[in-house]
CSV table of C-alpha atoms and ligand atoms in Angstrom, one decimal:
chain,number,residue,atom,x,y,z
S,301,MET,CA,0.0,0.0,0.0
S,302,ALA,CA,1.3,3.5,-0.8
S,303,SER,CA,2.5,5.7,2.0
S,304,GLN,CA,0.9,9.1,2.6
S,305,ALA,CA,1.6,11.5,-0.3
S,306,GLN,CA,3.8,14.5,0.4
S,307,ASN,CA,2.2,17.9,-0.1
S,308,ILE,CA,5.2,20.1,-0.5
S,309,TYR,CA,3.4,22.8,-2.6
S,310,ASP,CA,1.4,23.7,0.5
S,311,ASP,CA,4.7,24.6,2.2
S,312,SER,CA,4.7,28.4,2.0
S,313,ALA,CA,8.4,28.9,1.3
S,314,PHE,CA,8.3,26.3,-1.4
S,315,PHE,CA,5.1,27.6,-2.9
S,316,SER,CA,6.4,31.2,-3.2
S,317,ALA,CA,9.8,30.0,-4.7
S,318,TYR,CA,7.8,27.9,-7.2
S,319,GLY,CA,5.9,31.0,-8.2
S,320,THR,CA,9.1,32.6,-9.5
S,321,LEU,CA,9.8,30.0,-12.2
S,322,PRO,CA,9.1,31.2,-15.7
S,323,ARG,CA,6.6,28.3,-16.3
S,324,SER,CA,4.7,29.5,-13.2
S,325,GLN,CA,4.6,33.1,-14.4
S,326,HIS,CA,4.0,32.6,-18.1
S,327,GLY,CA,2.4,29.1,-18.3
S,328,LEU,CA,2.7,26.7,-21.2
S,329,SER,CA,4.6,29.0,-23.5
S,330,ALA,CA,7.5,29.0,-20.9
S,331,ALA,CA,7.6,25.2,-20.6
S,332,PRO,CA,10.1,24.1,-23.3
S,333,GLU,CA,8.6,20.6,-23.5
S,334,TRP,CA,5.1,21.9,-24.1
S,335,PRO,CA,5.3,21.8,-28.0
S,336,GLU,CA,6.0,18.0,-27.9
S,337,LEU,CA,3.2,17.4,-25.3
S,338,ARG,CA,0.8,19.5,-27.3
S,339,HIS,CA,1.6,17.4,-30.4
S,340,MET,CA,0.8,14.2,-28.4
S,341,VAL,CA,-2.5,15.7,-27.1
S,342,LEU,CA,-3.5,16.8,-30.6
S,343,GLY,CA,-2.4,13.7,-32.3
S,344,GLY,CA,-1.6,15.5,-35.5
S,345,LYS,CA,-4.7,17.8,-35.4
S,346,LEU,CA,-4.1,21.5,-35.9
S,347,PRO,CA,-4.0,23.6,-32.8
S,348,LEU,CA,-6.4,26.5,-32.1
S,349,SER,CA,-7.0,28.6,-35.1
S,350,ASN,CA,-10.0,30.7,-36.3
S,351,SER,CA,-11.9,27.7,-37.5
S,352,VAL,CA,-10.4,24.7,-35.7
S,353,ARG,CA,-10.8,23.9,-32.0
S,354,ALA,CA,-8.9,20.7,-31.7
S,355,LEU,CA,-10.6,19.4,-28.4
S,356,GLU,CA,-14.1,20.4,-29.5
S,357,GLY,CA,-16.6,18.5,-27.2
S,358,HIS,CA,-13.9,16.6,-25.3
S,359,ARG,CA,-14.1,15.7,-21.7
S,360,VAL,CA,-10.7,16.3,-20.1
S,361,LEU,CA,-9.1,15.4,-16.8
S,362,ASP,CA,-5.9,17.1,-15.6
S,363,LEU,CA,-4.0,15.4,-12.7
S,364,GLY,CA,-1.7,17.5,-10.6
S,365,CYS,CA,-3.1,20.6,-12.4
S,366,GLY,CA,-1.0,23.2,-10.5
S,367,TYR,CA,-2.1,26.7,-11.5
S,368,GLY,CA,-4.4,25.2,-14.2
S,369,TRP,CA,-2.6,26.3,-17.3
S,370,PHE,CA,-3.4,23.1,-19.2
S,371,ALA,CA,-7.0,23.0,-18.0
S,372,ARG,CA,-7.6,26.5,-19.4
S,373,TRP,CA,-5.8,25.7,-22.6
S,374,ALA,CA,-8.1,22.6,-23.0
S,375,ARG,CA,-11.2,24.8,-22.5
S,376,ASP,CA,-9.9,27.4,-24.9
S,377,ASN,CA,-9.5,24.6,-27.5
S,378,GLY,CA,-13.1,23.6,-27.2
S,379,ALA,CA,-13.3,21.0,-24.4
S,380,ALA,CA,-16.9,20.7,-23.2
S,381,TYR,CA,-16.0,19.6,-19.7
S,382,VAL,CA,-12.7,20.0,-17.8
S,383,GLN,CA,-11.9,18.6,-14.3
S,384,ALA,CA,-8.6,19.4,-12.7
S,385,VAL,CA,-7.2,17.9,-9.5
S,386,ASP,CA,-4.3,18.8,-7.2
S,387,ILE,CA,-3.3,17.8,-3.7
S,388,SER,CA,-2.3,21.3,-2.9
S,389,GLN,CA,-4.8,23.8,-1.6
S,390,ASN,CA,-2.4,26.6,-2.5
S,391,MET,CA,-2.4,25.4,-6.1
S,392,ILE,CA,-6.2,25.0,-6.3
S,393,CYS,CA,-6.7,28.5,-4.8
S,394,ARG,CA,-4.3,30.0,-7.3
S,395,ALA,CA,-6.1,28.2,-10.2
S,396,LYS,CA,-9.5,29.4,-9.0
S,397,GLN,CA,-8.1,33.0,-8.7
S,398,PHE,CA,-7.1,32.8,-12.4
S,399,GLU,CA,-10.7,31.9,-13.2
S,400,THR,CA,-12.1,34.8,-11.2
S,401,ASP,CA,-9.7,37.2,-13.0
S,402,ILE,CA,-10.7,35.8,-16.4
S,403,LYS,CA,-14.4,36.2,-15.6
S,404,ASP,CA,-13.9,39.7,-14.3
S,405,SER,CA,-12.0,40.7,-17.4
S,406,GLN,CA,-14.8,39.2,-19.6
S,407,SER,CA,-17.7,40.5,-17.6
S,408,HIS,CA,-19.0,42.4,-20.6
S,409,LEU,CA,-19.4,39.0,-22.4
S,410,ASN,CA,-22.1,36.4,-21.7
S,411,SER,CA,-20.3,34.5,-18.9
S,412,SER,CA,-22.5,31.4,-19.3
S,413,SER,CA,-20.7,30.8,-22.6
S,414,ILE,CA,-17.4,30.1,-20.8
S,415,THR,CA,-17.1,26.4,-19.8
S,416,GLU,CA,-16.6,26.2,-16.1
S,417,ILE,CA,-13.5,24.2,-15.0
S,418,VAL,CA,-14.1,21.9,-12.1
S,419,PHE,CA,-11.1,22.4,-9.8
S,420,GLU,CA,-10.8,20.1,-6.8
S,421,THR,CA,-8.4,19.3,-4.1
S,422,GLY,CA,-7.5,15.6,-4.0
S,423,ASP,CA,-4.7,13.1,-3.8
S,424,ILE,CA,-4.4,11.2,-7.1
S,425,GLU,CA,-2.6,8.4,-5.2
S,426,SER,CA,-5.9,7.4,-3.6
S,427,ILE,CA,-8.9,9.0,-5.3
S,428,SER,CA,-11.1,7.6,-8.0
S,429,PHE,CA,-11.8,9.7,-11.1
S,430,SER,CA,-15.2,10.0,-12.6
S,431,ASP,CA,-16.9,13.0,-14.1
S,432,ASN,CA,-20.6,14.1,-13.8
S,433,ARG,CA,-21.4,11.3,-16.3
S,434,GLY,CA,-19.7,8.6,-14.2
S,435,ARG,CA,-16.7,6.5,-15.0
S,436,GLY,CA,-15.5,5.8,-18.5
S,437,SER,CA,-16.4,9.1,-20.1
S,438,PHE,CA,-13.2,11.1,-20.3
S,439,ASN,CA,-11.7,11.5,-23.8
S,440,LEU,CA,-8.3,12.7,-22.5
S,441,VAL,CA,-6.4,12.4,-19.2
S,442,TYR,CA,-3.4,14.7,-19.0
S,443,SER,CA,-0.7,15.1,-16.4
S,444,SER,CA,2.4,17.3,-16.4
S,445,LEU,CA,5.3,16.6,-14.0
S,446,THR,CA,3.2,14.9,-11.3
S,447,PHE,CA,3.4,11.1,-11.6
S,448,HIS,CA,7.0,11.1,-10.1
S,449,TYR,CA,5.3,12.1,-6.8
S,450,VAL,CA,3.2,9.0,-6.8
S,451,GLU,CA,4.2,5.7,-5.3
S,452,ASP,CA,1.5,3.3,-6.5
S,453,LEU,CA,1.6,4.0,-10.3
S,454,ALA,CA,-0.1,0.7,-11.2
S,455,ARG,CA,-3.2,1.7,-9.2
S,456,LEU,CA,-3.2,5.2,-10.8
S,457,TYR,CA,-2.9,3.8,-14.3
S,458,ARG,CA,-5.8,1.4,-13.7
S,459,GLU,CA,-7.9,4.3,-12.3
S,460,ILE,CA,-7.1,6.4,-15.4
S,461,HIS,CA,-7.9,3.5,-17.7
S,462,SER,CA,-11.3,3.0,-16.2
S,463,SER,CA,-12.0,6.8,-16.3
S,464,LEU,CA,-11.4,6.9,-20.1
S,465,GLU,CA,-13.8,5.9,-22.8
S,466,LYS,CA,-12.6,3.4,-25.4
S,467,GLY,CA,-10.1,5.1,-27.6
S,468,GLY,CA,-9.5,7.8,-25.0
S,469,LYS,CA,-6.0,9.1,-24.5
S,470,LEU,CA,-3.5,9.5,-21.6
S,471,VAL,CA,-0.7,12.0,-22.1
S,472,PHE,CA,1.8,12.7,-19.4
S,473,SER,CA,5.3,13.9,-18.5
S,474,VAL,CA,7.6,13.1,-15.6
S,475,GLU,CA,11.1,14.0,-14.6
S,476,HIS,CA,13.2,11.5,-16.7
S,477,PRO,CA,14.3,8.4,-14.7
S,478,ILE,CA,17.9,9.2,-15.6
S,479,TYR,CA,17.4,12.6,-13.9
S,480,SER,CA,15.6,11.2,-10.9
S,481,ALA,CA,17.8,8.1,-10.2
S,482,PRO,CA,20.9,9.5,-8.4
S,483,ILE,CA,20.9,9.1,-4.6
S,484,ARG,CA,22.2,12.1,-2.6
S,485,PRO,CA,24.5,14.1,-2.7
S,486,GLY,CA,23.2,14.3,-6.3
S,487,PRO,CA,21.6,15.2,-8.5
S,488,SER,CA,24.1,17.8,-9.7
S,489,TRP,CA,26.6,18.0,-12.5
S,490,LYS,CA,30.1,16.7,-11.9
S,491,THR,CA,33.3,17.5,-13.8
S,492,LEU,CA,35.5,14.7,-15.2
S,493,GLU,CA,39.2,15.4,-16.2
S,494,ASP,CA,39.7,13.9,-19.6
S,495,GLY,CA,43.2,14.5,-20.8
S,496,ASP,CA,43.5,18.2,-21.1
S,497,GLN,CA,39.7,18.7,-21.2
S,498,GLU,CA,37.1,19.0,-18.5
S,499,ARG,CA,33.9,17.2,-19.3
S,500,THR,CA,30.6,17.8,-17.6
S,501,ILE,CA,28.9,14.5,-16.6
S,502,TRP,CA,25.7,13.5,-14.9
S,503,PRO,CA,26.4,11.3,-11.9
S,504,LEU,CA,24.0,8.5,-12.8
S,505,ASN,CA,23.8,5.8,-10.1
S,506,CYS,CA,21.2,3.6,-8.5
S,507,TYR,CA,19.1,3.6,-11.7
S,508,SER,CA,17.7,0.1,-11.1
S,509,ASP,CA,16.8,0.8,-7.4
S,510,GLU,CA,13.2,2.1,-7.6
S,511,GLY,CA,11.9,4.0,-4.6
S,512,TRP,CA,11.8,7.4,-2.9
S,513,ARG,CA,14.5,9.9,-3.4
S,514,LYS,CA,14.9,13.0,-1.1
S,515,THR,CA,16.1,16.0,-3.1
S,516,SER,CA,16.5,19.7,-2.5
S,517,TRP,CA,14.9,22.2,-4.9
S,518,LEU,CA,14.2,25.9,-4.8
S,519,GLY,CA,16.0,26.2,-1.5
S,520,VAL,CA,13.8,23.6,0.2
S,521,ASP,CA,15.2,20.2,1.5
S,522,GLY,CA,13.5,16.9,1.9
S,523,ILE,CA,11.3,17.0,-1.3
S,524,LYS,CA,10.2,13.4,-1.9
S,525,LYS,CA,10.0,12.1,-5.5
S,526,TYR,CA,9.5,8.5,-6.5
S,527,HIS,CA,12.1,7.1,-8.9
S,528,ARG,CA,11.2,4.3,-11.3
S,529,THR,CA,12.8,3.1,-14.5
S,530,VAL,CA,11.5,3.8,-18.0
S,531,GLU,CA,10.8,0.1,-18.3
S,532,THR,CA,8.4,0.3,-15.3
S,533,TYR,CA,6.6,3.5,-16.7
S,534,VAL,CA,6.0,1.6,-20.0
S,535,ASN,CA,5.3,-1.9,-18.8
S,536,LEU,CA,2.8,-0.9,-16.2
S,537,LEU,CA,1.0,1.1,-18.9
S,538,LEU,CA,0.8,-1.9,-21.2
S,539,GLU,CA,-0.3,-4.2,-18.3
S,540,SER,CA,-3.1,-1.7,-17.6
S,541,GLY,CA,-4.5,-2.2,-21.1
S,542,PHE,CA,-3.1,0.8,-22.8
S,543,THR,CA,-1.4,0.9,-26.2
S,544,LEU,CA,1.7,3.1,-26.4
S,545,THR,CA,1.2,5.8,-29.0
S,546,GLY,CA,4.1,8.3,-28.3
S,547,PHE,CA,7.3,8.4,-26.4
S,548,LYS,CA,9.9,11.1,-26.1
S,549,ASP,CA,13.2,11.5,-24.1
S,550,TRP,CA,13.0,15.2,-23.9
S,551,ALA,CA,16.1,17.4,-23.8
S,552,PRO,CA,16.5,20.9,-25.2
S,553,SER,CA,17.0,21.0,-29.0
S,554,LEU,CA,19.9,22.9,-30.5
S,555,GLU,CA,17.3,25.7,-31.4
S,556,ASP,CA,16.3,25.8,-27.7
S,557,VAL,CA,20.0,26.1,-26.7
S,558,ALA,CA,20.6,28.9,-29.3
S,559,GLU,CA,17.9,30.8,-27.4
S,560,HIS,CA,19.0,29.7,-23.9
S,561,PRO,CA,22.8,29.0,-24.0
S,562,GLU,CA,22.6,28.2,-20.3
S,563,TRP,CA,20.7,25.0,-21.1
S,564,MET,CA,23.7,23.5,-23.1
S,565,ASP,CA,24.5,20.9,-20.3
S,566,GLU,CA,20.9,19.7,-20.3
S,567,ARG,CA,21.6,18.0,-23.6
S,568,HIS,CA,23.9,15.5,-21.9
S,569,ARG,CA,20.9,13.6,-20.6
S,570,PRO,CA,17.2,13.7,-21.0
S,571,TYR,CA,15.4,15.9,-18.5
S,572,PHE,CA,11.8,14.8,-19.0
S,573,LEU,CA,10.1,11.6,-20.2
S,574,LEU,CA,6.9,12.3,-22.3
S,575,ILE,CA,4.5,9.5,-23.0
S,576,SER,CA,1.1,9.1,-24.8
S,577,ALA,CA,-1.1,6.1,-24.8
S,578,GLU,CA,-4.6,5.0,-25.8
S,579,LYS,CA,-7.2,2.9,-24.2
S,580,ASN,CA,-7.8,-0.2,-26.3
F,1783,SAM,C1,5.7,20.3,-10.8
F,1783,SAM,S1,4.0,20.7,-10.4
F,1783,SAM,C2,3.2,20.7,-12.0
F,1783,SAM,C3,2.0,21.5,-12.1
F,1783,SAM,C4,1.3,21.5,-13.4
F,1783,SAM,N1,0.9,20.2,-13.8
F,1783,SAM,C5,2.2,22.1,-14.4
F,1783,SAM,O1,2.8,21.4,-15.2
F,1783,SAM,O2,2.3,23.4,-14.4
F,1783,SAM,C6,3.4,19.2,-9.7
F,1783,SAM,C7,2.0,19.3,-9.2
F,1783,SAM,O3,1.6,18.0,-8.7
F,1783,SAM,C8,0.9,18.1,-7.6
F,1783,SAM,N2,0.9,16.9,-6.8
F,1783,SAM,C9,1.9,16.2,-6.3
F,1783,SAM,N3,1.5,15.1,-5.7
F,1783,SAM,C10,0.2,15.0,-5.9
F,1783,SAM,C11,-0.8,14.0,-5.5
F,1783,SAM,N4,-0.5,12.9,-4.8
F,1783,SAM,N5,-2.1,14.2,-5.9
F,1783,SAM,C12,-2.4,15.3,-6.6
F,1783,SAM,N6,-1.5,16.3,-7.0
F,1783,SAM,C13,-0.2,16.1,-6.6
F,1783,SAM,C14,1.6,19.3,-6.8
F,1783,SAM,O4,0.8,19.8,-5.8
F,1783,SAM,C15,1.9,20.2,-8.0
F,1783,SAM,O5,0.8,21.1,-8.2
């Protein structure tokens, strides 16, 4: 049985440091892996344009929604119903505040034409997902950078599978297992003397030892993340009845690095793992 989930985003120091990240301040456009995730979500369909709303009529569930950037994007792209869950009350309050601000700024329009997003506080490690039509009616379950906080992934995949209609999609990202594997004092880059050169290397160890890692991030110690191998992420998915439809070891492209030279070292190892799958 899974141990109690950590709720680090309700720690006030951590939450306010998280709010300084570009992706917190600017949303999806500041998340460099977003174009690949969007491609997986759209499955080749065109994104929002004057005439095309790629998620028209979809029923969407966002797990670990944070500020709700993706939930709002899904609504703007035509989703008919959007439910978004997060364990952190801070996150859900912030997401609801965005909704209030949007409604205030559009008060001159007919507000009943805006699809209401159902934001709820909940632990995805233990809750069941069903929308107001019951189980098996979502078309898309999405999750960005949250599943590495979950211990019992097999249960979560089963829940997601039963919340989707046949042909429904799961699209998610996690910190890449090569990134999450090292036991303290990592993760951090090391320098290797190689003849007269110094090479930057990633101190990969303990890759095969699945389990909790305690890391420090944004000046806060003791953040718990669950490391599992790529094989486990994929095999559990297949065992739960999904077909794998997309897979990406995400690292910045050369174009990304041209814009952000400080990301050069990030090309030494993947940073995120992106996966899409379909319910058979
Ligand atoms: C790195 S943030 C990502 C937020 C958002 N998905 C995004 O990409 O902007 C991870 C989120 O997962 C949430 N989270 C972590 N463990 C969770 C759990 N067991 N149940 C629900 N949400 C969880 C955190 O509160 C946080 O909002």
